[in-house]
XYZ file of C-alpha atoms in Angstrom:
736
model
C 17.398 -11.602 -18.402
C 16.359 -8.622 -20.571
C 16.067 -5.230 -18.830
C 12.659 -3.725 -18.278
C 11.517 -0.915 -20.655
C 10.970 2.688 -19.658
C 9.199 4.939 -22.204
C 9.673 8.690 -21.644
C 7.163 11.137 -23.199
C 8.232 14.771 -23.472
C 6.283 17.958 -22.727
C 4.522 20.318 -25.070
C 6.795 22.175 -27.425
C 9.897 19.990 -26.468
C 11.251 16.819 -27.911
C 12.938 13.630 -26.906
C 16.133 15.383 -26.067
C 14.680 16.797 -22.848
C 15.094 13.256 -21.387
C 18.825 12.901 -22.217
C 20.071 13.396 -18.621
C 17.290 11.057 -17.242
C 17.943 8.422 -19.905
C 21.580 8.401 -19.034
C 20.692 7.715 -15.404
C 18.345 4.915 -16.256
C 20.342 3.274 -19.062
C 22.125 0.773 -16.848
C 18.895 -0.698 -15.388
C 16.333 -0.146 -18.147
C 15.898 -0.140 -21.917
C 14.972 3.501 -22.523
C 12.797 4.661 -25.282
C 12.170 8.411 -25.900
C 9.796 8.922 -28.828
C 8.825 12.368 -30.169
C 5.224 13.171 -29.997
C 3.396 14.088 -33.297
C 4.030 17.726 -34.123
C 7.289 17.745 -32.211
C 10.974 17.173 -33.019
C 11.385 15.207 -36.299
C 7.686 14.364 -36.574
C 5.483 16.046 -39.198
C 3.289 18.955 -38.189
C -0.253 18.346 -36.818
C -3.500 20.036 -37.864
C -5.656 22.235 -35.850
C -8.089 19.278 -35.440
C -5.422 17.199 -33.561
C -6.703 15.400 -30.385
C -5.102 13.677 -27.477
C -6.027 10.277 -29.022
C -4.106 11.407 -32.206
C -1.016 12.140 -30.100
C -1.329 8.863 -28.306
C -1.800 6.889 -31.598
C 1.379 8.550 -32.910
C 3.599 6.904 -30.286
C 1.657 3.691 -29.354
C 3.695 1.683 -31.950
C 6.906 2.500 -30.171
C 5.723 1.291 -26.757
C 6.415 -2.448 -26.077
C 4.032 -4.474 -23.935
C 4.745 -4.120 -20.190
C 6.595 -0.770 -20.341
C 7.034 1.613 -17.456
C 5.448 4.784 -18.889
C 6.620 8.201 -17.744
C 5.127 11.420 -19.096
C 5.900 15.094 -18.522
C 3.285 17.814 -18.898
C 1.555 17.044 -22.255
C 3.371 13.729 -22.313
C 1.731 12.830 -18.971
C -1.800 13.349 -20.457
C -0.753 11.225 -23.467
C 0.604 8.538 -21.115
C -2.806 8.521 -19.229
C -4.654 8.116 -22.447
C -2.416 5.148 -23.382
C -2.949 3.545 -20.038
C -6.762 3.870 -20.475
C -7.030 2.628 -24.017
C -3.896 0.308 -24.344
C -3.550 -1.083 -20.821
C -1.612 -4.101 -22.129
C 1.471 -2.023 -22.885
C 1.617 -0.230 -19.446
C 3.118 -1.831 -16.361
C 3.366 1.385 -14.324
C 2.442 4.988 -14.970
C 4.300 8.084 -13.712
C 2.819 11.510 -14.438
C 5.404 14.257 -13.904
C 4.101 17.860 -13.774
C 0.686 16.602 -14.958
C -2.443 18.750 -14.934
C -5.686 17.229 -13.772
C -9.289 18.431 -13.545
C -8.329 22.126 -13.637
C -10.578 24.427 -11.662
C -12.266 27.295 -13.567
C -9.530 29.634 -12.362
C -6.799 27.240 -13.441
C -8.433 26.771 -16.812
C -8.723 30.450 -17.314
C -5.044 30.829 -16.522
C -3.861 28.216 -18.998
C -6.113 29.607 -21.715
C -4.643 33.040 -21.058
C -1.164 31.470 -21.649
C -2.438 29.888 -24.900
C -3.688 33.346 -26.091
C -0.303 34.795 -25.127
C 1.479 32.186 -27.139
C -0.657 32.876 -30.137
C 0.132 36.508 -29.827
C 3.854 36.150 -29.395
C 5.258 32.682 -29.401
C 8.786 33.513 -28.583
C 7.790 35.695 -25.553
C 5.584 32.964 -24.306
C 8.157 30.316 -24.772
C 10.696 32.453 -22.816
C 8.261 32.790 -20.023
C 7.792 29.040 -19.923
C 11.471 28.497 -19.676
C 11.694 30.989 -16.886
C 8.883 29.286 -15.014
C 10.333 25.723 -15.543
C 13.787 26.505 -14.335
C 13.179 29.160 -11.651
C 15.037 28.309 -8.477
C 16.991 25.300 -9.938
C 20.702 24.794 -10.464
C 20.369 23.483 -13.947
C 23.266 24.059 -16.372
C 22.514 27.329 -18.215
C 23.711 25.600 -21.406
C 20.924 23.061 -20.960
C 18.371 25.858 -20.513
C 19.656 27.447 -23.787
C 19.268 24.044 -25.567
C 15.655 23.796 -24.332
C 14.986 27.246 -25.607
C 16.348 26.338 -29.038
C 14.153 23.369 -29.077
C 11.059 25.432 -28.136
C 11.829 28.132 -30.805
C 12.421 25.519 -33.467
C 8.808 24.301 -33.262
C 6.460 24.670 -36.129
C 4.393 27.414 -34.419
C 0.978 26.172 -35.743
C 1.705 22.598 -34.506
C 2.877 24.001 -31.178
C -0.276 25.947 -30.699
C -2.469 23.034 -31.730
C -0.706 20.732 -29.220
C -0.836 23.436 -26.535
C -4.566 23.607 -27.056
C -4.770 19.899 -26.385
C -2.646 20.313 -23.242
C -4.955 23.196 -22.148
C -8.231 21.217 -22.507
C -7.551 17.414 -22.527
C -7.511 16.958 -18.777
C -11.258 17.664 -18.622
C -11.712 15.038 -21.277
C -9.600 12.531 -19.356
C -10.939 13.141 -15.806
C -14.120 10.968 -15.873
C -12.208 7.894 -17.070
C -9.146 8.087 -14.855
C -10.627 5.707 -12.244
C -10.415 2.952 -14.962
C -6.545 3.069 -14.935
C -5.674 -0.069 -12.996
C -1.821 0.044 -13.055
C 0.305 1.338 -10.182
C 0.840 5.011 -10.633
C 2.839 7.939 -9.341
C 1.976 11.685 -9.644
C 4.861 14.045 -9.112
C 5.137 17.868 -9.071
C 7.047 20.632 -7.381
C 5.727 22.343 -4.305
C 5.783 25.750 -6.067
C 4.841 24.718 -9.507
C 2.163 27.284 -10.635
C 1.116 25.155 -13.672
C 0.924 21.623 -12.308
C 0.039 22.549 -8.729
C 0.240 20.243 -5.756
C -3.612 20.370 -5.615
C -3.789 19.010 -9.226
C -1.357 16.280 -8.269
C -3.423 15.235 -5.348
C -6.533 15.274 -7.465
C -4.897 13.045 -9.927
C -3.740 10.619 -7.192
C -7.204 10.509 -5.706
C -8.706 9.861 -9.117
C -6.473 6.856 -9.951
C -7.149 3.618 -7.964
C -3.503 2.888 -7.097
C -1.564 6.130 -7.123
C 0.717 8.019 -4.745
C 1.222 11.767 -4.998
C 4.726 13.167 -4.501
C 5.267 16.802 -4.031
C 8.963 17.886 -4.036
C 9.512 20.585 -1.361
C 10.628 24.016 -2.438
C 10.765 22.985 -6.145
C 9.160 25.158 -8.868
C 9.639 22.497 -11.564
C 10.116 18.728 -11.746
C 11.285 19.029 -15.343
C 13.089 15.641 -15.601
C 16.180 17.256 -17.285
C 17.000 18.650 -13.837
C 16.595 15.352 -11.921
C 19.386 14.841 -9.425
C 21.689 11.925 -9.792
C 21.150 9.214 -7.114
C 24.159 8.285 -4.992
C 24.941 4.594 -5.200
C 26.898 4.560 -1.955
C 25.514 4.813 1.537
C 25.969 7.932 3.586
C 28.205 7.787 6.627
C 26.429 7.115 9.962
C 24.608 10.039 11.539
C 23.826 10.647 15.205
C 20.708 12.747 14.575
C 18.272 10.297 16.074
C 18.344 9.864 19.869
C 16.888 6.388 19.797
C 18.009 4.929 16.402
C 21.577 6.122 15.943
C 22.735 2.484 15.796
C 20.402 1.974 12.787
C 21.563 4.702 10.582
C 22.280 2.430 7.653
C 20.163 -0.724 7.481
C 21.164 -3.641 5.254
C 19.122 -6.593 4.078
C 19.022 -9.545 6.488
C 19.554 -12.645 4.375
C 20.811 -16.068 5.408
C 21.426 -14.917 8.934
C 23.742 -12.128 7.996
C 23.540 -8.378 7.064
C 23.872 -7.984 3.259
C 24.459 -4.903 1.266
C 22.055 -4.209 -1.677
C 23.221 -5.570 -5.038
C 22.693 -2.147 -6.593
C 24.610 -0.358 -3.824
C 21.638 2.035 -3.431
C 19.807 3.154 -0.301
C 16.701 5.163 0.504
C 15.785 7.255 3.464
C 13.019 6.782 6.087
C 11.767 9.688 8.075
C 10.168 10.257 11.432
C 6.536 11.373 10.384
C 6.166 13.447 13.589
C 9.296 15.644 12.823
C 10.241 14.934 9.241
C 13.740 14.087 10.433
C 15.616 11.341 8.636
C 15.828 8.254 10.883
C 17.983 5.968 8.781
C 18.869 4.771 5.292
C 17.740 1.328 4.195
C 19.034 -0.954 1.462
C 17.082 -0.498 -1.772
C 16.191 -4.052 -2.800
C 16.001 -5.314 -6.343
C 15.300 -8.615 -8.083
C 18.822 -9.570 -7.432
C 18.422 -9.186 -3.680
C 15.174 -11.064 -3.717
C 16.795 -13.840 -5.622
C 19.510 -14.088 -2.947
C 16.919 -14.106 -0.202
C 14.732 -16.779 -1.794
C 17.825 -18.933 -2.448
C 18.841 -18.599 1.187
C 15.260 -19.499 2.340
C 15.149 -22.528 -0.072
C 18.470 -23.735 1.252
C 17.341 -23.420 4.820
C 14.086 -25.257 3.999
C 15.966 -28.163 2.511
C 18.573 -28.246 5.267
C 18.096 -31.153 7.687
C 18.591 -28.792 10.643
C 15.161 -27.391 9.731
C 13.554 -30.065 7.524
C 14.026 -32.765 10.140
C 13.507 -30.617 13.221
C 10.674 -32.145 15.318
C 7.445 -30.144 15.512
C 7.797 -29.789 19.227
C 11.271 -28.308 18.740
C 9.808 -25.754 16.303
C 7.432 -24.829 18.930
C 10.309 -24.242 21.419
C 11.926 -21.863 18.952
C 8.725 -19.850 18.494
C 8.249 -19.659 22.278
C 11.882 -18.408 22.630
C 11.200 -15.815 19.933
C 8.129 -14.610 21.749
C 10.188 -14.335 24.988
C 12.857 -12.268 23.158
C 10.202 -9.875 21.737
C 8.941 -9.404 25.344
C 12.519 -8.740 26.570
C 13.097 -6.128 23.888
C 9.536 -4.661 23.965
C 10.484 -1.076 24.842
C 13.185 -0.921 22.159
C 10.773 -2.209 19.524
C 7.934 0.033 20.626
C 10.077 3.179 20.439
C 11.587 2.099 17.162
C 8.149 1.607 15.614
C 6.693 4.829 17.100
C 9.507 6.835 15.435
C 9.198 4.910 12.152
C 5.374 5.257 11.599
C 4.204 7.708 14.189
C 1.982 5.291 16.204
C 1.515 6.392 19.849
C 4.215 4.952 22.099
C 1.637 4.047 24.655
C -0.278 2.185 22.020
C 2.906 0.429 20.786
C 3.611 -0.587 24.489
C 0.216 -2.217 24.536
C 0.820 -4.021 21.256
C 4.240 -5.198 22.399
C 2.680 -6.575 25.635
C 0.462 -8.887 23.657
C 2.648 -9.523 20.535
C 4.574 -12.405 22.246
C 1.165 -14.254 22.518
C 1.220 -14.693 18.712
C 4.399 -16.767 19.031
C 3.418 -18.537 22.283
C 0.076 -19.562 20.634
C 1.729 -20.987 17.538
C 4.462 -22.544 19.674
C 1.741 -24.605 21.374
C 0.106 -25.414 17.983
C 3.253 -26.574 16.271
C 3.056 -30.232 17.309
C -0.764 -30.369 16.938
C -0.475 -30.135 13.088
C -1.380 -33.569 11.774
C -3.446 -35.438 9.301
C -6.081 -38.190 9.766
C -6.628 -41.871 9.171
C -9.421 -42.212 6.590
C -11.773 -45.330 6.732
C -11.766 -47.329 3.454
C -13.916 -50.089 2.071
C -10.967 -52.503 2.230
C -9.640 -53.122 5.692
C -6.367 -54.230 4.128
C -5.743 -50.803 2.709
C -4.624 -47.952 5.010
C -5.346 -44.425 3.878
C -4.022 -41.485 5.915
C -3.403 -37.813 5.263
C -0.472 -35.607 6.204
C -0.101 -31.836 6.324
C 3.328 -30.658 5.018
C 4.948 -27.297 4.854
C 4.726 -25.520 1.473
C 8.370 -24.314 1.161
C 9.460 -20.676 0.773
C 6.772 -18.167 1.749
C 6.863 -14.545 0.787
C 5.326 -11.996 3.140
C 4.689 -8.480 2.042
C 3.664 -6.228 4.934
C 2.342 -2.672 5.344
C 3.432 0.331 7.230
C 0.567 0.841 9.684
C 1.421 -2.045 12.108
C 4.643 -3.658 10.731
C 5.465 -5.811 13.792
C 1.899 -7.072 14.401
C 1.014 -7.703 10.771
C 4.384 -9.371 10.102
C 3.868 -11.601 13.098
C 0.473 -12.705 11.933
C 2.175 -14.195 8.918
C 5.560 -15.160 10.295
C 4.449 -17.138 13.395
C 2.075 -19.522 11.524
C 4.441 -19.895 8.521
C 7.303 -20.989 10.833
C 4.968 -23.108 12.942
C 4.023 -25.084 9.917
C 7.737 -25.550 8.968
C 8.172 -23.085 6.122
C 10.906 -20.626 5.632
C 10.115 -16.934 4.982
C 11.205 -13.912 2.894
C 9.684 -10.612 4.152
C 9.427 -7.484 2.177
C 8.399 -4.743 4.613
C 6.959 -1.379 3.571
C 9.662 1.070 2.506
C 8.218 3.353 5.169
C 8.800 1.007 8.068
C 11.735 -1.338 7.660
C 13.549 -0.996 11.061
C 11.391 -3.141 13.344
C 10.963 -5.975 10.850
C 14.748 -6.190 10.440
C 15.106 -6.292 14.247
C 12.532 -9.024 14.408
C 14.534 -11.117 11.977
C 17.664 -10.618 14.047
C 15.704 -11.837 17.152
C 14.544 -14.927 15.212
C 18.162 -15.865 14.626
C 18.987 -15.213 18.273
C 16.077 -17.517 19.218
C 17.751 -20.375 17.384
C 16.003 -20.410 13.994
C 18.603 -21.577 11.409
C 20.190 -19.000 9.100
C 17.928 -18.389 6.097
C 14.664 -19.350 7.939
C 13.727 -15.697 8.292
C 15.012 -13.172 5.640
C 14.196 -9.541 5.058
C 14.776 -7.549 1.904
C 13.837 -3.869 2.190
C 12.867 -1.610 -0.618
C 9.962 -0.540 -2.817
C 6.992 -2.572 -4.038
C 7.563 -2.099 -7.742
C 11.230 -3.253 -7.368
C 11.595 -5.722 -4.483
C 7.892 -6.545 -3.890
C 7.077 -7.423 -7.480
C 10.250 -9.406 -7.764
C 9.194 -11.505 -4.703
C 5.751 -12.082 -6.105
C 7.184 -13.203 -9.439
C 10.009 -15.502 -8.076
C 9.600 -19.072 -9.514
C 10.801 -20.718 -6.187
C 8.118 -19.112 -4.071
C 5.492 -21.476 -2.843
C 3.067 -18.803 -1.417
C 2.545 -15.102 -0.903
C 0.894 -13.530 2.110
C 0.103 -9.846 1.624
C -1.469 -7.104 3.609
C -2.221 -3.823 1.865
C -4.396 -2.193 -0.719
C -7.119 -3.954 -2.670
C -5.608 -2.809 -5.984
C -2.214 -4.307 -5.277
C -3.802 -7.467 -3.795
C -5.737 -7.938 -7.041
C -2.643 -7.933 -9.047
C -0.874 -10.337 -6.598
C -3.880 -12.680 -6.852
C -3.652 -12.674 -10.647
C 0.103 -13.322 -10.611
C -0.054 -16.176 -8.090
C -3.128 -17.738 -9.755
C -1.202 -17.858 -13.010
C 1.611 -19.896 -11.413
C -0.876 -22.036 -9.219
C 0.509 -20.983 -5.982
C -1.443 -19.854 -3.051
C -1.982 -16.393 -1.637
C -3.443 -14.976 1.520
C -4.607 -11.363 1.077
C -5.719 -9.061 3.816
C -6.904 -6.029 1.988
C -8.888 -2.770 2.409
C -11.994 -1.902 4.401
C -14.722 0.636 4.842
C -16.287 -0.850 7.920
C -19.798 0.176 9.253
C -20.310 0.925 12.971
C -23.982 0.701 13.663
C -25.702 2.313 16.734
C -29.309 1.260 17.445
C -31.825 3.268 19.489
C -31.544 0.862 22.524
C -27.669 1.079 22.657
C -25.799 2.485 25.613
C -24.971 5.727 23.855
C -21.975 6.835 25.970
C -20.407 3.405 25.362
C -21.251 3.501 21.713
C -19.739 6.962 21.295
C -16.472 5.846 22.796
C -16.558 2.734 20.543
C -17.014 4.980 17.592
C -14.201 7.213 18.584
C -11.870 4.143 19.224
C -12.926 2.641 15.879
C -11.843 5.552 13.757
C -9.404 7.735 15.659
C -7.207 5.056 17.146
C -3.842 4.789 15.228
C -5.083 8.081 13.494
C -7.468 5.940 11.448
C -4.650 4.073 9.712
C -6.011 0.595 10.085
C -7.907 -1.598 7.655
C -10.637 -2.293 10.206
C -11.316 1.356 10.980
C -15.012 1.963 11.600
C -15.163 4.828 9.078
C -18.847 4.706 8.360
C -21.191 5.279 11.333
C -24.910 4.623 11.035
C -26.947 5.944 13.999
C -30.715 5.432 14.526
C -32.392 8.691 13.918
C -33.711 8.849 17.423
C -30.217 8.798 18.920
C -28.350 10.406 15.936
C -28.017 13.843 17.501
C -26.879 12.614 20.918
C -24.360 10.253 19.437
C -23.033 12.896 17.028
C -22.691 15.421 19.784
C -20.676 13.043 21.993
C -18.395 11.875 19.157
C -17.828 15.389 17.835
C -17.039 16.795 21.305
C -14.473 14.064 21.953
C -12.941 14.494 18.526
C -12.523 18.155 19.174
C -10.578 17.469 22.460
C -8.345 14.729 21.166
C -4.720 15.826 21.900
C -2.527 15.962 18.797
C 1.246 15.874 19.375
C 4.479 13.952 19.806
C 3.675 10.194 19.779
C 6.525 9.645 22.294
C 4.546 11.829 24.804
C 2.124 9.756 26.984
C -0.314 12.683 26.984
C -0.664 12.561 23.144
C -3.863 10.959 21.825
C -3.363 11.320 18.122
C -0.073 10.987 16.339
C 0.896 11.850 12.732
C -0.050 10.028 9.612
C 2.804 7.753 8.567
C 4.195 9.838 5.646
C 3.524 13.008 3.685
C 1.695 11.353 0.796
C -0.719 9.689 3.178
C -1.493 13.007 4.908
C -2.005 14.623 1.522
C -4.250 11.792 0.461
C -6.453 12.225 3.568
C -6.609 15.984 2.956
C -7.494 15.376 -0.660
C -10.371 13.098 0.285
C -11.768 15.626 2.788
C -11.623 18.300 0.063
C -13.328 15.888 -2.237
C -16.043 15.366 0.302
C -16.654 19.033 0.658
C -17.091 19.162 -3.126
C -19.495 16.292 -2.993
C -21.617 18.275 -0.431
C -20.423 16.872 2.843
C -20.224 19.280 5.796
C -17.185 19.111 8.101
C -18.477 19.195 11.707
C -14.988 19.301 13.150
C -11.431 18.958 11.932
C -10.800 18.916 8.236
C -7.333 20.529 8.284
C -3.804 19.391 8.035
C -1.429 20.532 10.805
C 2.178 20.017 11.718
C 1.406 19.229 15.326
C 3.919 21.893 16.325
C 6.643 19.508 15.318
C 6.738 20.011 11.615
C 5.174 16.537 10.970
C 2.345 14.937 8.917
C -0.653 15.478 11.216
C -4.370 15.703 10.348
C -7.095 16.727 12.649
C -9.757 14.277 13.715
C -12.584 14.932 11.281
C -16.347 14.283 11.394
C -18.333 14.582 8.181
C -22.129 14.823 8.062
C -24.664 15.392 5.323
C -23.129 12.358 3.578
C -24.688 9.353 1.835
C -23.565 6.056 0.321
C -22.973 7.350 -3.155
C -20.221 9.699 -2.090
C -16.609 8.680 -2.645
C -15.736 9.711 0.913
C -18.226 7.045 2.045
C -17.346 4.391 -0.450
C -13.593 4.603 -0.703
C -10.955 3.684 1.986
C -9.323 6.934 3.172
C -7.023 5.384 5.836
C -7.041 8.385 8.116
C -8.934 10.061 10.987
C -11.979 10.856 8.904
C -15.516 9.710 10.008
C -18.734 9.851 8.071
C -21.934 9.752 10.117
C -25.357 8.913 8.729
C -28.838 8.382 10.255
C -31.145 5.394 9.509
C -34.629 4.378 10.503
C -35.000 0.633 10.377
C -32.989 -2.532 10.788
C -33.562 -3.635 7.131
C -32.472 -0.227 5.932
C -29.220 -0.123 7.875
C -28.372 -3.680 6.831
C -28.712 -2.603 3.182
C -26.656 0.590 3.694
C -23.882 -1.277 5.653
C -23.639 -3.971 3.012
C -23.626 -1.499 0.171
C -19.850 -1.516 -0.238
C -17.165 -3.262 -2.144
C -15.478 -4.177 1.144
C -16.379 -6.806 3.867
C -13.662 -6.795 6.413
C -15.327 -5.824 9.633
C -18.526 -4.252 11.304
C -19.595 -3.014 14.636
C -23.081 -3.292 16.276
C -24.249 -1.446 19.341
C -27.472 -2.758 20.929
C -28.732 -4.240 24.135
C -31.200 -6.479 22.263
C -29.626 -9.923 22.191
C -31.887 -11.241 19.449
C -30.979 -8.179 17.284
C -27.290 -8.729 17.971
C -27.502 -12.280 16.560
C -29.591 -11.180 13.581
C -27.221 -8.426 12.653
C -24.190 -10.647 12.998
C -25.759 -13.080 10.536
C -26.881 -10.408 8.094
C -23.788 -8.208 7.896
C -21.533 -9.030 5.001
C -18.244 -8.799 7.006
C -15.657 -11.300 8.032
C -15.581 -9.916 11.631
C -18.512 -8.536 13.451
C -18.174 -6.884 16.974
C -21.116 -6.357 19.270
C -20.864 -3.625 21.936
C -17.144 -3.425 21.398
C -14.694 -2.616 18.502
C -11.253 -3.640 17.474
C -11.070 -6.659 19.770
C -8.824 -9.361 18.327
C -6.710 -12.281 19.351
C -4.191 -14.644 17.596
C -6.538 -17.435 18.638
C -9.521 -15.982 16.650
C -9.499 -16.402 12.851
C -10.261 -13.490 10.643
C -11.206 -13.317 7.019
C -12.105 -10.516 4.642
C -15.192 -10.828 2.389
C -15.631 -9.421 -1.081
C -12.611 -7.187 -2.039
C -11.311 -7.190 1.553
C -9.363 -10.251 0.960
C -8.889 -13.990 0.389
C -7.860 -16.591 2.956
C -7.704 -16.696 6.785
C -5.219 -15.186 9.267
C -5.016 -16.140 12.975
C -6.334 -19.200 14.767
C -5.844 -22.803 13.829
C -7.454 -22.254 10.404
C -4.509 -20.279 9.149
C -2.342 -23.405 9.354
C -4.193 -24.651 6.395
C -2.942 -21.734 4.477
C 0.654 -22.595 5.174
C 0.494 -26.350 4.547
C -0.373 -28.701 1.773
C -2.438 -31.865 2.125
C -1.018 -35.286 1.014
C -3.066 -38.424 0.937
C -1.165 -41.748 1.326
C -2.541 -45.179 0.532
C -0.765 -48.394 1.760
C -1.776 -51.860 0.949
C -1.118 -53.968 4.119
C -2.270 -57.221 2.577
C 0.128 -59.982 1.514
C -2.055 -61.404 -1.307
C -0.714 -61.155 -4.933
C -1.950 -58.108 -6.814
C -4.727 -59.179 -9.089
C -4.557 -58.878 -12.909
C -6.558 -55.697 -13.612
C -7.960 -57.254 -16.872
C -9.190 -60.433 -15.273
C -12.816 -60.114 -14.078
C -13.377 -61.253 -10.490
C -16.271 -63.468 -9.876
């Protein structure tokens, strides 16, 4: 199998040699291409009319289709242009120290640097070097080499390219949302040129982008990238509750398996930023091993020939083991993703019901006998398991959302390979261990930990996979749908939401206010069904807003292990910064923050964000249209039922909706008219494994929960049997 390709684009005034240390690190896993930009290195000079498009055109011929594109500084802008205008060549996009939508002050600063460079190029170049490498431990010899590269530039070409660097971000900004590939934006915490604010603006502008800000770093110049260790660290006893999980391996074929690459990644407690454990960094090789184990288990008579009733017994036993280990699992998940311990205890009290429900359903999976026109011919149908099912699960509720896939998949007789979020691996691994203890054969439940672009993509692409079940972002779900459709295998996709919560004038306002608070601030708003858009009838708007805002102001932020805490942290730093970026964006769009609107460390050093209520908003604002996935509520008034139906349905999403009214006829009308897969009336967030749920529009494809989900994990076979003993007639002889 050929190695994937990484294309590295250098910064302004530099050349391909800046990437030499990075290229060396990547060479064993990637084919690395490091072209010079026009006007740099060995390339001819460029004129004073050079544009960003000219620079991109100068390298496009060296970028193979499906490349992982990485750009630094000016190279990042060129990479973004390529991703916009040549999307077929870009698999992923990484922008290192990229500028984006500079403010007037930032633009004035970079133009001042341009004027300084025009006045004295060498002085300006020396200042750039000092800024890039301040506070780093880079080899001084490397700094000298970089200086030589800068000073060797054709000065006119350098200034022309610097002008592009100083101005092209404004040209790019309106089109950035059209970049559909997975993206990463990286900068240093103290970088004065590519500031963390710019990085978060870039991440907010791109549909599928994470922002990464490296603490205490001035520069993220790739030449100073640290070498990753390929061996696990020795066990640590820092964590009071998870010391036995310091190094987590993959769980494949009923055993703990080290990663094929030998590499691990760290997971932190979002409340304290303390490292909890190191988990195996999965690759295509690990996925291949896991799928092979699952396929072997599926074909093993111990599983293939097991009666459906016996499968049900195993599921019931697994549910009982979850109940017996509930406190351990609750604490583990609380530390892993920051969800309140008291909330996790509530989830763990009901989680066994998923397995008990499907245990009872296991021997009720059957086909039908179909009437035919010939009584001598028997026609019946059978529902059969698919084979190996891949499950990719998110970080916000790993145990619950994994169980909503695992329980019905096993109930139907499949085997499963799970790729949990890299932020929350621990409880899913423990769940797989409990499945083995319950009596499921080795290989029936496998877990490969790691990142989506490495392990997740390999799972989606594996040729022996029969189905993918995914919960996560709409952008990723869209790519999974395209990949599975191309191979004619099924996918169940539970995706994003921007759910309306509608309060009519006849509603019980105190109840509605508490329903609104529960709908958005529970789990710190990190749930796909969050009621993040509230529409209140104008006659009760002020009263509802006052009640919701007052409760939001008094929500207790703190340690999720403390029973007094009402709002825990966001699950990781990028998510906290994304939420903060959206609130800042809302302010820029004209929204008014009634309460909250600030990041905080909760007194623990963690990734907390205040419960936030936005008013003076409307449906055209991005904070109202896009999923924020945090404790941010937008509240809007309405006047008529027809108006609020139009406003509520004016969204790309269709996952859930809430209605608060005492008018029974209106409740039924609204349930019928709202374009959402789940509608709650005078409640919010109610759910059960017995009740099917489905997202409409871009909120998903397929059904989870209930008996209907079994159809997602089985295939239908029609069997025809001639029971007659008469000779088979010659098909070419006409019957009289």
